[in-house]
Coordinates of C-alpha atoms in Angstrom, one line a residue:
X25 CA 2.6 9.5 -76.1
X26 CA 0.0 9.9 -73.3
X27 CA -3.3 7.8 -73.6
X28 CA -4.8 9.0 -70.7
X29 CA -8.7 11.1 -71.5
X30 CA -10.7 13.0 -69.7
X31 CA -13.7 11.2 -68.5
X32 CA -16.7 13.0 -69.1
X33 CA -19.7 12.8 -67.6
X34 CA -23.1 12.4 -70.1
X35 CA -26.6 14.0 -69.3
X36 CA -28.0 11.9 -71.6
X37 CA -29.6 13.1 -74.9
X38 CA -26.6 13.9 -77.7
X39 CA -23.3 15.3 -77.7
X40 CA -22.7 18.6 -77.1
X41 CA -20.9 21.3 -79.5
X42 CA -18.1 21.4 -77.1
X43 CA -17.2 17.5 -77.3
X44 CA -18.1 17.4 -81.1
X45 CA -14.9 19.7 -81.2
X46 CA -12.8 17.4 -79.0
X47 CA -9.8 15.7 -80.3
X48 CA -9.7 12.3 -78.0
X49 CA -6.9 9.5 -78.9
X50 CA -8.2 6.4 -79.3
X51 CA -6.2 3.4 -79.1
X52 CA -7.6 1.1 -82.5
X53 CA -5.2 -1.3 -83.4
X54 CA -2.5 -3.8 -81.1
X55 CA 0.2 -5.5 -82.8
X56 CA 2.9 -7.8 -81.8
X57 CA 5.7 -7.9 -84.8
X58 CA 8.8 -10.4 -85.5
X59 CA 11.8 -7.9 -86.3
X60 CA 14.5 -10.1 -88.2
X61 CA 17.9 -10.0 -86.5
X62 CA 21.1 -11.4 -85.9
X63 CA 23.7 -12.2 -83.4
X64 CA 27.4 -11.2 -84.3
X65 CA 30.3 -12.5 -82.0
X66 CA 32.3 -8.6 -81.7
X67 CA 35.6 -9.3 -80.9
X68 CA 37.1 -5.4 -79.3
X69 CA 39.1 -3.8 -76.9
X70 CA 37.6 -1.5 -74.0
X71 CA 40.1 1.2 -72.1
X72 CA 39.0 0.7 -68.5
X73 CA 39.9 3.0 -65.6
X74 CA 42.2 1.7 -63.3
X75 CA 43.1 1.7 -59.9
X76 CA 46.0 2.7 -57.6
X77 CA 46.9 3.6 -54.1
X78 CA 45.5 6.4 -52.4
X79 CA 48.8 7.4 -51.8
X80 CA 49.9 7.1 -55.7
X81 CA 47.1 9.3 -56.7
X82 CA 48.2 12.2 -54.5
X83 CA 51.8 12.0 -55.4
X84 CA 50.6 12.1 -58.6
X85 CA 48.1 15.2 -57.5
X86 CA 51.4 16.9 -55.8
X87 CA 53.2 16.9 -59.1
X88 CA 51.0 17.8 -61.3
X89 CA 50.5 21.1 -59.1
X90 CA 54.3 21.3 -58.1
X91 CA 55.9 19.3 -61.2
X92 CA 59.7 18.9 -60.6
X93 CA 59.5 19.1 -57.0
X94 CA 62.7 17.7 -54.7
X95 CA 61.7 14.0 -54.0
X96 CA 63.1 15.1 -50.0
X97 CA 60.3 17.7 -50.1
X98 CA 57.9 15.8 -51.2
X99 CA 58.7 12.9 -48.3
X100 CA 58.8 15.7 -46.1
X101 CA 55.0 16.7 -47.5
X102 CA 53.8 13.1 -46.7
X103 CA 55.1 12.4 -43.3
X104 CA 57.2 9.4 -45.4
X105 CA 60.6 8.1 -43.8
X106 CA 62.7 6.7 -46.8
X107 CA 61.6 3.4 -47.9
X108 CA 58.0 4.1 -47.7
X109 CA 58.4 7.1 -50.2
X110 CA 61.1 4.6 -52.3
X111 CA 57.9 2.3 -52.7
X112 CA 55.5 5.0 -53.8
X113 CA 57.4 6.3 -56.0
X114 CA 58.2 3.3 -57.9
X115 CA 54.5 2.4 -57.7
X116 CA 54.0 5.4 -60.4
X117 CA 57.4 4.8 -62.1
X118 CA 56.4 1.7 -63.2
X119 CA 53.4 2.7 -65.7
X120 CA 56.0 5.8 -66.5
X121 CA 53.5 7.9 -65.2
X122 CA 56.5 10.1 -63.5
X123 CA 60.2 9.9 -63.2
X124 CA 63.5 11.2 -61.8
X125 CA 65.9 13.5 -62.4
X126 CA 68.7 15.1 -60.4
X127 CA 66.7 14.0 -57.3
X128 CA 63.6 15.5 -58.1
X129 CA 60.3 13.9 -59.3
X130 CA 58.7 14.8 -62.7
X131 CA 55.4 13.8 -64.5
X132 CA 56.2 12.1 -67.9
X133 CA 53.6 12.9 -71.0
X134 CA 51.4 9.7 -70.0
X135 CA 50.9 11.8 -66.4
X136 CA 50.1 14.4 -67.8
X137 CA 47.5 12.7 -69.8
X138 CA 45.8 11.4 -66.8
X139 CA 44.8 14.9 -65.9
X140 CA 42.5 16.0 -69.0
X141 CA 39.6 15.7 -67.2
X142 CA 40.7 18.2 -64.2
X143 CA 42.9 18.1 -61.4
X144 CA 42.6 14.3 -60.0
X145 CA 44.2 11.5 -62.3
X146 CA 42.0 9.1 -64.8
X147 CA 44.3 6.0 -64.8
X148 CA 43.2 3.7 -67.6
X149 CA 44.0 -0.4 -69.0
X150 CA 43.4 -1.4 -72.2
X151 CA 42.0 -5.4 -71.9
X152 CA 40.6 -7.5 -75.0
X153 CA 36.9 -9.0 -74.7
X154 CA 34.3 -10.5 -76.6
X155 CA 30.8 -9.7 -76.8
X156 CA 27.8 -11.6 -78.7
X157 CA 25.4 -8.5 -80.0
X158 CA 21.8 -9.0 -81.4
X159 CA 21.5 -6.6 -83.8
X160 CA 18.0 -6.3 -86.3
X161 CA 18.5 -6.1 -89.8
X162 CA 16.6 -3.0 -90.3
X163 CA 18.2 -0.7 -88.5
X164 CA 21.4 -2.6 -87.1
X165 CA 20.6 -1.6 -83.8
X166 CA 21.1 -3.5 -80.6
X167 CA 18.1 -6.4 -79.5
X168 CA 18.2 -9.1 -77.3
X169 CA 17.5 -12.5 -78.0
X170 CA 14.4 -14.1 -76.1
X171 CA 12.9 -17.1 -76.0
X172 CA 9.7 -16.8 -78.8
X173 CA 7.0 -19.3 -78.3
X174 CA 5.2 -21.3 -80.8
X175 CA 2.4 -18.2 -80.8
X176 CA 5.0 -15.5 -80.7
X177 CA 7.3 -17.2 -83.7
X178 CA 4.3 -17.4 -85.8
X179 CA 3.6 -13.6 -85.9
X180 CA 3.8 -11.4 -89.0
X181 CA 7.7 -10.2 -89.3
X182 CA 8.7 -6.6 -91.0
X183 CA 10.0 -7.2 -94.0
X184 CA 14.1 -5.9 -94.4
X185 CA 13.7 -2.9 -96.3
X186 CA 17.6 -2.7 -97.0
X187 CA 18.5 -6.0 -98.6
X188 CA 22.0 -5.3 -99.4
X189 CA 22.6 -3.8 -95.9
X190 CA 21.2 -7.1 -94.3
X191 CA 23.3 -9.2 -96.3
X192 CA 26.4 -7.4 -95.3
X193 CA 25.4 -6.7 -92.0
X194 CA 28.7 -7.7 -90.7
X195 CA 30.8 -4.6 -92.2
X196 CA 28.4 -1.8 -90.9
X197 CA 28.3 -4.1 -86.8
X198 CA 31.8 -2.3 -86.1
X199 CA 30.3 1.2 -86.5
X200 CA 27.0 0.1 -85.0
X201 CA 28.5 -1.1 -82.4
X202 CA 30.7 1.8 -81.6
X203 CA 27.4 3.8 -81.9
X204 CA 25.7 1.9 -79.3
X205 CA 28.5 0.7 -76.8
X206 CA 27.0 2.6 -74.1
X207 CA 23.6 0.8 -74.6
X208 CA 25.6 -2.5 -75.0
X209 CA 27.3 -2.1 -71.7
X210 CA 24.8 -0.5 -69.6
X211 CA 22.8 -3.4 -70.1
X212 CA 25.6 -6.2 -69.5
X213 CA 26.8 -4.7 -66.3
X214 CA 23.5 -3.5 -65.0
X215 CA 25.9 -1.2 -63.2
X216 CA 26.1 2.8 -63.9
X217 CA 29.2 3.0 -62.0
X218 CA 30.9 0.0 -63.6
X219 CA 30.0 1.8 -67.2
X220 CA 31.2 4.5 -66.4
X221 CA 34.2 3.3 -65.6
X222 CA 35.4 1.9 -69.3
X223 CA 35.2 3.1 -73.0
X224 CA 35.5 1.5 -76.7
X225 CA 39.1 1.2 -77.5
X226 CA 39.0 -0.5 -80.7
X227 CA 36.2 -3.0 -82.6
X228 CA 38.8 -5.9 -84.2
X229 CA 36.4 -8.7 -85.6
X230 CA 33.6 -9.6 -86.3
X231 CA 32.0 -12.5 -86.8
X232 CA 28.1 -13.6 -88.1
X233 CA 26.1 -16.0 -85.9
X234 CA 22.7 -17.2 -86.2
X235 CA 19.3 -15.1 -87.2
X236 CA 16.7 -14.7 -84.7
X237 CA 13.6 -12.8 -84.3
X238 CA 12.9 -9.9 -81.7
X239 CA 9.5 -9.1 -80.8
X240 CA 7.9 -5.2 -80.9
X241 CA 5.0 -4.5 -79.2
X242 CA 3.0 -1.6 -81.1
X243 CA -0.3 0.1 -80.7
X244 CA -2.1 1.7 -83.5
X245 CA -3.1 5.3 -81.9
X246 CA -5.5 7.6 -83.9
X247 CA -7.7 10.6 -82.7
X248 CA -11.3 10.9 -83.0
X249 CA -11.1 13.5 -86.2
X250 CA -8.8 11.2 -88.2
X251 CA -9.5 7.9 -86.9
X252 CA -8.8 5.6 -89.9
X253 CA -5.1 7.4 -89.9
X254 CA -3.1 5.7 -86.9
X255 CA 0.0 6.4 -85.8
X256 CA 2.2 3.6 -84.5
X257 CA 3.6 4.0 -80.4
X258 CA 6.1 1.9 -79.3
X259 CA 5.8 2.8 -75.1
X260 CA 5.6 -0.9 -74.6
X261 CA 8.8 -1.3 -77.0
X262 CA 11.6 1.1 -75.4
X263 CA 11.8 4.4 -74.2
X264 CA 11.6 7.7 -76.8
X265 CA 15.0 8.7 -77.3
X266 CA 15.8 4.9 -78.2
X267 CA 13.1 4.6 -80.6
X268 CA 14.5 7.7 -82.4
X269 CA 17.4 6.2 -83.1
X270 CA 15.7 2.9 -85.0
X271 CA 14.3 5.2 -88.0
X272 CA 14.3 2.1 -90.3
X273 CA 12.4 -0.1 -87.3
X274 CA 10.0 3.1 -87.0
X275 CA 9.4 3.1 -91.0
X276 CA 8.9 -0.1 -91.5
X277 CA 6.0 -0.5 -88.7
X278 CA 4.4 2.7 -90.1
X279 CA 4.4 1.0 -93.8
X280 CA 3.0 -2.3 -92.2
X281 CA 0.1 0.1 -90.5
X282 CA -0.7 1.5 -94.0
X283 CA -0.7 -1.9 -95.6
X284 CA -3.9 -2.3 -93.7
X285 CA -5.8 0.0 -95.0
X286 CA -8.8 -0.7 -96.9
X287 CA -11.7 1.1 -98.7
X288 CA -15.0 0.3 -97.6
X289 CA -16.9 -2.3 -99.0
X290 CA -20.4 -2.8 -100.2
X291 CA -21.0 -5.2 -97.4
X292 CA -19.9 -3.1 -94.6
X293 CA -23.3 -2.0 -94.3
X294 CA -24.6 -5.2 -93.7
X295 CA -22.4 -5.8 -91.0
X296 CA -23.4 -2.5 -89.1
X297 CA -26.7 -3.3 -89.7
X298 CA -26.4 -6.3 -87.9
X299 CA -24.9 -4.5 -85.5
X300 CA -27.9 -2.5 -85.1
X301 CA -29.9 -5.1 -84.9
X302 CA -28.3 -6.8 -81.6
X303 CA -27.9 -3.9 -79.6
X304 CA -30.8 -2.0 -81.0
X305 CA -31.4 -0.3 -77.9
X306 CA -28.7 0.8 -77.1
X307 CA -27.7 2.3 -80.5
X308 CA -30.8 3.9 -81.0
X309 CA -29.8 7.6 -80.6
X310 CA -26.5 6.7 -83.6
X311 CA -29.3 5.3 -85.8
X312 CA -29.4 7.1 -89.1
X313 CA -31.4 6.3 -91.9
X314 CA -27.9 5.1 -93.7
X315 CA -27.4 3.1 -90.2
X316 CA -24.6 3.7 -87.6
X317 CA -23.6 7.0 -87.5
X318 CA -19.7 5.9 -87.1
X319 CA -17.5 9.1 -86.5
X320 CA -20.3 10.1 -84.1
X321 CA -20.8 6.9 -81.9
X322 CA -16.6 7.0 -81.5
X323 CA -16.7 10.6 -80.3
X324 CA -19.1 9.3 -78.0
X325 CA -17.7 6.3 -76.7
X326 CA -14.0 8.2 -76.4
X327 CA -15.5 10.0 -74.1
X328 CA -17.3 7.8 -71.8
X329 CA -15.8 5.8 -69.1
X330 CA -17.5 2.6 -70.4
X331 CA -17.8 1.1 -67.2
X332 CA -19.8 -2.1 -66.2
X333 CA -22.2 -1.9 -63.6
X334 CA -25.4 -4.2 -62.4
X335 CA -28.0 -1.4 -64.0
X336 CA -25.4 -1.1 -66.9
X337 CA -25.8 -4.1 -68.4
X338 CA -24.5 -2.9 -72.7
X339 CA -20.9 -0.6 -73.4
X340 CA -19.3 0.8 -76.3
X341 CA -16.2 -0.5 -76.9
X342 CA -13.1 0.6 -79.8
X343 CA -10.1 -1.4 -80.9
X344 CA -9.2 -5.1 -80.6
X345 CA -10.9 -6.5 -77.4
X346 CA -7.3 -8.0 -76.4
X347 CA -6.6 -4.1 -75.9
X348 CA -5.9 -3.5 -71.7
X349 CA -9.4 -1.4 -71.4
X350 CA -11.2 -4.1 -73.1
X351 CA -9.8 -7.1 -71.4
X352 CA -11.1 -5.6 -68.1
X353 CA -14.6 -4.8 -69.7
X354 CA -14.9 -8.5 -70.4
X355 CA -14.0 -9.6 -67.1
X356 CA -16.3 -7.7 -65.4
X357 CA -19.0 -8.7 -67.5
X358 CA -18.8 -12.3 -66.5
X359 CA -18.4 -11.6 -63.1
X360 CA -21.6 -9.7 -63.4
X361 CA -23.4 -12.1 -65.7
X362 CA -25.8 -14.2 -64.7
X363 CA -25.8 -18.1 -64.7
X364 CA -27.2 -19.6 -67.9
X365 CA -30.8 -21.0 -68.3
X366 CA -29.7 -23.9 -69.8
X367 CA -26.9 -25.9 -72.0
X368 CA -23.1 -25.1 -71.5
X369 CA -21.0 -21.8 -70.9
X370 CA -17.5 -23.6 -71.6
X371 CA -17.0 -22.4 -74.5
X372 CA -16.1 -19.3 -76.3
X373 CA -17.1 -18.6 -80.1
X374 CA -15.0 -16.2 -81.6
X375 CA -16.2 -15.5 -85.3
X376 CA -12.9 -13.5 -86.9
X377 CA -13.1 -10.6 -89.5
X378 CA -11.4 -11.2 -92.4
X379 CA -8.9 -8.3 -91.2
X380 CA -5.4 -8.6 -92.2
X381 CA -3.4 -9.4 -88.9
X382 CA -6.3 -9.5 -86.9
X383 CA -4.9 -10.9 -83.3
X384 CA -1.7 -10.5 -83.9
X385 CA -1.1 -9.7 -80.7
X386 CA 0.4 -11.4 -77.4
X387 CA -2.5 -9.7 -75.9
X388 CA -5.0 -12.3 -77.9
X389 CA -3.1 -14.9 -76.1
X390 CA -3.5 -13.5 -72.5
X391 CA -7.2 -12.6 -73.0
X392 CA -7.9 -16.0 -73.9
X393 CA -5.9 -17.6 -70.9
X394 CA -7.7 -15.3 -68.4
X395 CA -11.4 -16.6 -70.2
X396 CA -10.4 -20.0 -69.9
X397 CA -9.8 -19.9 -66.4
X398 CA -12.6 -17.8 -65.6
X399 CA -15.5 -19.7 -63.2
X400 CA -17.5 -22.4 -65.8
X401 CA -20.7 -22.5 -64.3
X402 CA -21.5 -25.8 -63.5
X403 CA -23.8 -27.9 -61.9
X404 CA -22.6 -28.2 -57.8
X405 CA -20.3 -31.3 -56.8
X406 CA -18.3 -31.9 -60.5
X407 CA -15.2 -31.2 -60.7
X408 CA -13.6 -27.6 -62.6
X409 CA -13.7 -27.2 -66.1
X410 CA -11.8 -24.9 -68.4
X411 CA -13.4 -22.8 -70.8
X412 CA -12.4 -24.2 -74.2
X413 CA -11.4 -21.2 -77.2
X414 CA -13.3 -21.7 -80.8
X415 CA -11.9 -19.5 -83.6
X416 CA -14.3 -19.6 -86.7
X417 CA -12.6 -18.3 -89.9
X418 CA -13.3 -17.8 -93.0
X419 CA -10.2 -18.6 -95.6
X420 CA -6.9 -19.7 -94.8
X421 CA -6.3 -18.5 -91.0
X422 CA -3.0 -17.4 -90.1
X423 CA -0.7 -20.0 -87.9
X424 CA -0.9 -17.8 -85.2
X425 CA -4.9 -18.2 -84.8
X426 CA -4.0 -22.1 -84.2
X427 CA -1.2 -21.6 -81.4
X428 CA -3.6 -19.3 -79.7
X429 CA -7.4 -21.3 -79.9
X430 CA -8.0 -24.7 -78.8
X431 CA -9.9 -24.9 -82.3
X432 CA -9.8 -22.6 -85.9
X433 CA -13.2 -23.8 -87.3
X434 CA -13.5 -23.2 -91.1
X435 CA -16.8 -21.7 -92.3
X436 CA -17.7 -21.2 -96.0
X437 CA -17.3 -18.1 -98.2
X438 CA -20.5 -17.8 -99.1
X439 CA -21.2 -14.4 -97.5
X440 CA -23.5 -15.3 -94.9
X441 CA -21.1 -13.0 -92.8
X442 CA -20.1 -9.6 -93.2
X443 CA -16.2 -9.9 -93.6
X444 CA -16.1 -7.2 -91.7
X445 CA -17.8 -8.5 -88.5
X446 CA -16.6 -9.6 -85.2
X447 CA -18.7 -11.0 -83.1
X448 CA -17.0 -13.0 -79.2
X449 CA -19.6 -15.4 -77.6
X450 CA -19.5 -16.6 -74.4
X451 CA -22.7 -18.5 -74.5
X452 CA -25.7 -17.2 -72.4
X453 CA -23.3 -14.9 -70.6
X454 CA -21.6 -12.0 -72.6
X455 CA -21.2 -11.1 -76.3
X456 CA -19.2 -8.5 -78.1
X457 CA -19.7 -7.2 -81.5
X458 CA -17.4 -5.0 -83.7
X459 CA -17.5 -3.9 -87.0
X460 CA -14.5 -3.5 -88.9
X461 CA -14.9 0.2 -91.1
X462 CA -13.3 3.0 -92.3
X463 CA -14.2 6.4 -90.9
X464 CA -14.3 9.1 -93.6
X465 CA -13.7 8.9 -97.3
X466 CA -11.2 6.8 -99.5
X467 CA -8.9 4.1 -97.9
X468 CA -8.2 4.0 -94.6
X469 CA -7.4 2.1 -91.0
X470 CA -10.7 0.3 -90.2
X471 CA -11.2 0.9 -86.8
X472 CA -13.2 -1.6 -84.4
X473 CA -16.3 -0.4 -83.3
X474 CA -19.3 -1.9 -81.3
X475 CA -20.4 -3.4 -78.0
X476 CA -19.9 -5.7 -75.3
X477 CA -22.6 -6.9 -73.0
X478 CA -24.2 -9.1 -70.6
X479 CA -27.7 -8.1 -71.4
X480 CA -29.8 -11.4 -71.9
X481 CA -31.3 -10.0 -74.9
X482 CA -28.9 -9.4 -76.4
X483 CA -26.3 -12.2 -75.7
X484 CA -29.5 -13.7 -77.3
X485 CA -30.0 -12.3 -80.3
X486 CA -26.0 -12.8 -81.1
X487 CA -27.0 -16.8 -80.3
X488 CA -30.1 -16.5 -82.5
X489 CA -27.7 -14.5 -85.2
X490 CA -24.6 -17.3 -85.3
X491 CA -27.0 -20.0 -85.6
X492 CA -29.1 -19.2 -88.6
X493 CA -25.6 -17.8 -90.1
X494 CA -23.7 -20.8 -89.3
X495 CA -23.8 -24.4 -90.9
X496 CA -24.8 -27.2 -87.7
X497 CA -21.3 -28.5 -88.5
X498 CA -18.2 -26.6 -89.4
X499 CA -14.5 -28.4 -90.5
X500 CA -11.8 -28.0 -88.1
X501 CA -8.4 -26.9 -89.6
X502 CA -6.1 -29.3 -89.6
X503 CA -8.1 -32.5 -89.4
X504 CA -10.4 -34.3 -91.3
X505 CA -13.3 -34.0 -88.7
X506 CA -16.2 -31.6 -88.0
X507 CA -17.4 -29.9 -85.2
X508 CA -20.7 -29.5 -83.6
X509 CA -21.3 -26.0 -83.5
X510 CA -25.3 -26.1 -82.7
X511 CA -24.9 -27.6 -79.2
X512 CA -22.6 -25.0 -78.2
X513 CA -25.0 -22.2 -80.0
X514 CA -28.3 -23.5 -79.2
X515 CA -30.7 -22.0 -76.3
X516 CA -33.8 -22.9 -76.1
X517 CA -36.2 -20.5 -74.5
X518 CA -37.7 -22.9 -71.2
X519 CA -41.3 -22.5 -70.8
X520 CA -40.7 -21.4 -67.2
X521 CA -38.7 -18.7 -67.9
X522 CA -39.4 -15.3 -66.2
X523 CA -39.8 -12.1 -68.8
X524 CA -36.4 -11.1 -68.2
X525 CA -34.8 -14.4 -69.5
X526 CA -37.1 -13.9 -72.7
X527 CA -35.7 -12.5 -76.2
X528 CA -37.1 -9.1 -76.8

């Protein structure tokens, strides 16, 4: 499925009728899921196509055009004196591909079989082999085993939807494997030619090795008229016509996409609001008297390039910011930022929507190694410093969230946060702010929807916002110690400050 849309370029002012009508795809969810799998030892046979003489093959050639031709004419139609015909002809005589009679040559049956295919000989050997197959449980079709990480093992994994077909996996492999031999092969020999060159004789054992988990890359793709109802992609995964043949793999992504649908909740409101109230500016033209005007903001922003720039200091954003589009938005914001007034920019503050499978993604992970080697501004002469990652969660986080953050800081549940909210500090350099909602009526996908910006007023407010939100002090998971939160949050407004360092 294409992403690509057509940037458009706005006047200003509202949308127009003809873009109201516009179905864009959006791109609102990323997902990186464990499929459960196993290895099987196939014990099988292969037919593969031989080789003989030049010479063989066109005695072979003369006779199935002039079968039972005198084995003089046939010296006399090669040029041959007498024992270099003797030796060709026993070359084929030997795998009773012809034989003689009353001094003439003749093509037995098996000769004839080598010419099915036309008018030049297949010649084929049967050799035993052994090959060790992944093979997920779903749809008991061919994976290969990787290497997972301590990130990547700790990501949500599809449930097996066929229990009794998992558990006897190994008498369905022989059929599977027949199914998928060419796939099999292709991808040992690396080698068209060498492929093409041998077929499945026979499966003859098969024997059960160890479970292992594949990894599929999936992104949640909706349109801009039905945007809570994704539609998993799998273009990162494998190519079309080998994703139609994984139904059960298909299915069972499509019912872990549903599974994360929600109905709106009371407090959704509040977290638009808040929303609102950090990049008030530049959401004034979506501001309803209900607040954001949602479906109409995400028309808007599917349609705009949402390009950084020095004079463009606020975008819209939609989806995860781990997606591709994203990732670039937030590195170009820092490299535009400027340098903080005062305190430290080492850090990142990520407070985390309580959103089933939020960052389950190997995307999370690569976002937050490019942030922590981006430039720490720092006083001239010391030495660099990394950026260091701060998850704050509310609840019990997920494993992955500790693999991928340097710390998963615990707040309370005492709804001083919209569970619905996102908000990604940098301090005094860039924010980004997402609310988590459904788009229409009843249960749906909630898509991500906000900002990102570098716009000193309002990477302030977001400071000001976390801070009288946030206890000073916050637990870290998985030790009995706290961590300061205020020196990373606070930022005092100097005295000498020019007007455009002041909050609005």
């Amino acid at each position: 499925m294409s992403l690509g849309r057509k940037i458009l370029k706005l006047g200003g002012g509202s949308s127009s009728p003809e873009r109201e009508d516009e179905d864009v795809p959006v791109q609102v969810g990323m997902f990186d899921l464990l499929l459960p799998s196993r290895r099987f030892n196939v014990k099988h046979k292969v037919a593969v196509l031989g080789e003989v003489s030049l010479t063989t093959e066109f005695l072979l050639r003369l006779l199935f055009a002039v079968d039972g031709i005198p084995e003089r004419d046939a010296a006399s139609f090669f040029g041959f004196n007498e024992n270099e015909m003797a030796f060709v002809v026993n070359e084929a005589e030997s795998p009773a591909y012809i034989f003689r009679e009353g001094g003439r040559l003749w093509l037995t049956d098996a000769g004839h079989e080598l010419f099915k295919g036309g008018d030049r000989p297949q010649i084929f050997e049967v050799e035993k082999r052994s090959e060790r197959v992944g093979f997920d449980l779903l749809s008991l079709s061919p994976v290969e085993w990787a290497f997972l990480g301590g990130f990547e093992g700790s990501l949500p994994e599809l449930p097996v939807r066929d229990a009794e077909l998992a558990a006897n996996a190994s008498r369905q492999v022989p059929e599977s494997f027949r199914r998928y031999y060419g796939e099999i092969a292709s991808k040992r020999d690396r080698d068209v030619t060498e492929t093409a060159k041998r077929s499945l004789y026979s499966v003859d054992d098969v024997v059960p090795g160890d479970r292992f988990s594949a990894v599929v890359p999936v992104v949640a793709v909706s349109s801009t008229r039905r945007p809570s109802d994704p539609q998993p992609t799998f273009d990162a995964w494998r190519p079309a016509d080998e994703v139609a043949k994984r139904d059960a793999v298909v299915h069972g992504v499509a019912a872990f996409l549903d599974n994360l649908k929600v109905v709106n909740r009371s407090e959704d409101a509040i977290g638009q609001q808040v929303l609102l109230d950090i990049a008030s500016e530049f959401l004034k033209e979506f501001t309803t008297r209900n607040g954001l005007s949602g479906q109409r903001y995400l028309k808007e922003v599917a349609s705009r390039a949402g390009e950084f720039r020095s004079d463009r200091q606020t975008v819209g954003i939609i989806g995860p910011l781990y997606l591709p589009d994203n990732r670039k938005r937030l590195s170009a914001a820092l490299s535009l930022a400027g340098p903080r007034s005062t305190g430290s920019d080492a850090s990142l503050v990520w407070s985390i929507p309580t959103q089933a499978a939020w960052g389950a993604s190997r995307a999370l992970e690569t976002l937050l190694v490019g942030i922590r080697g981006e430039a720490v501004s720092q006083l001239e002469g010391t030495p660099p410093k990394l950026r260091e990652a701060y998850a704050v969660t509310c609840g019990k986080p997920p494993r992955y969230l500790g693999k991928a953050f340097d710390k998963v800081l615990s707040r309370p549940d005492n709804g001083a946060l919209p569970a619905s909210l996102e908000i990604m500090l940098i301090p005094q350099r860039v924010v980004a702010v997402s609310v988590h909602v459904v788009l229409g009526d009843g249960r749906g996908f909630p898509v991500p929807l906000g900002i990102m910006s570098f716009d000193n007023k309002v990477v302030r407010r977001a400071h000001h916002y976390l801070e009288a939100q946030l206890p000073s002090h916050l637990m870290i998971q998985g030790a009995n110690t706290h961590f300061d939160l205020r020196r990373v949050l606070d930022w005092p407004v100097l005295p000498e400050a020019s007007p455009a360092h002041e909050p609005n």
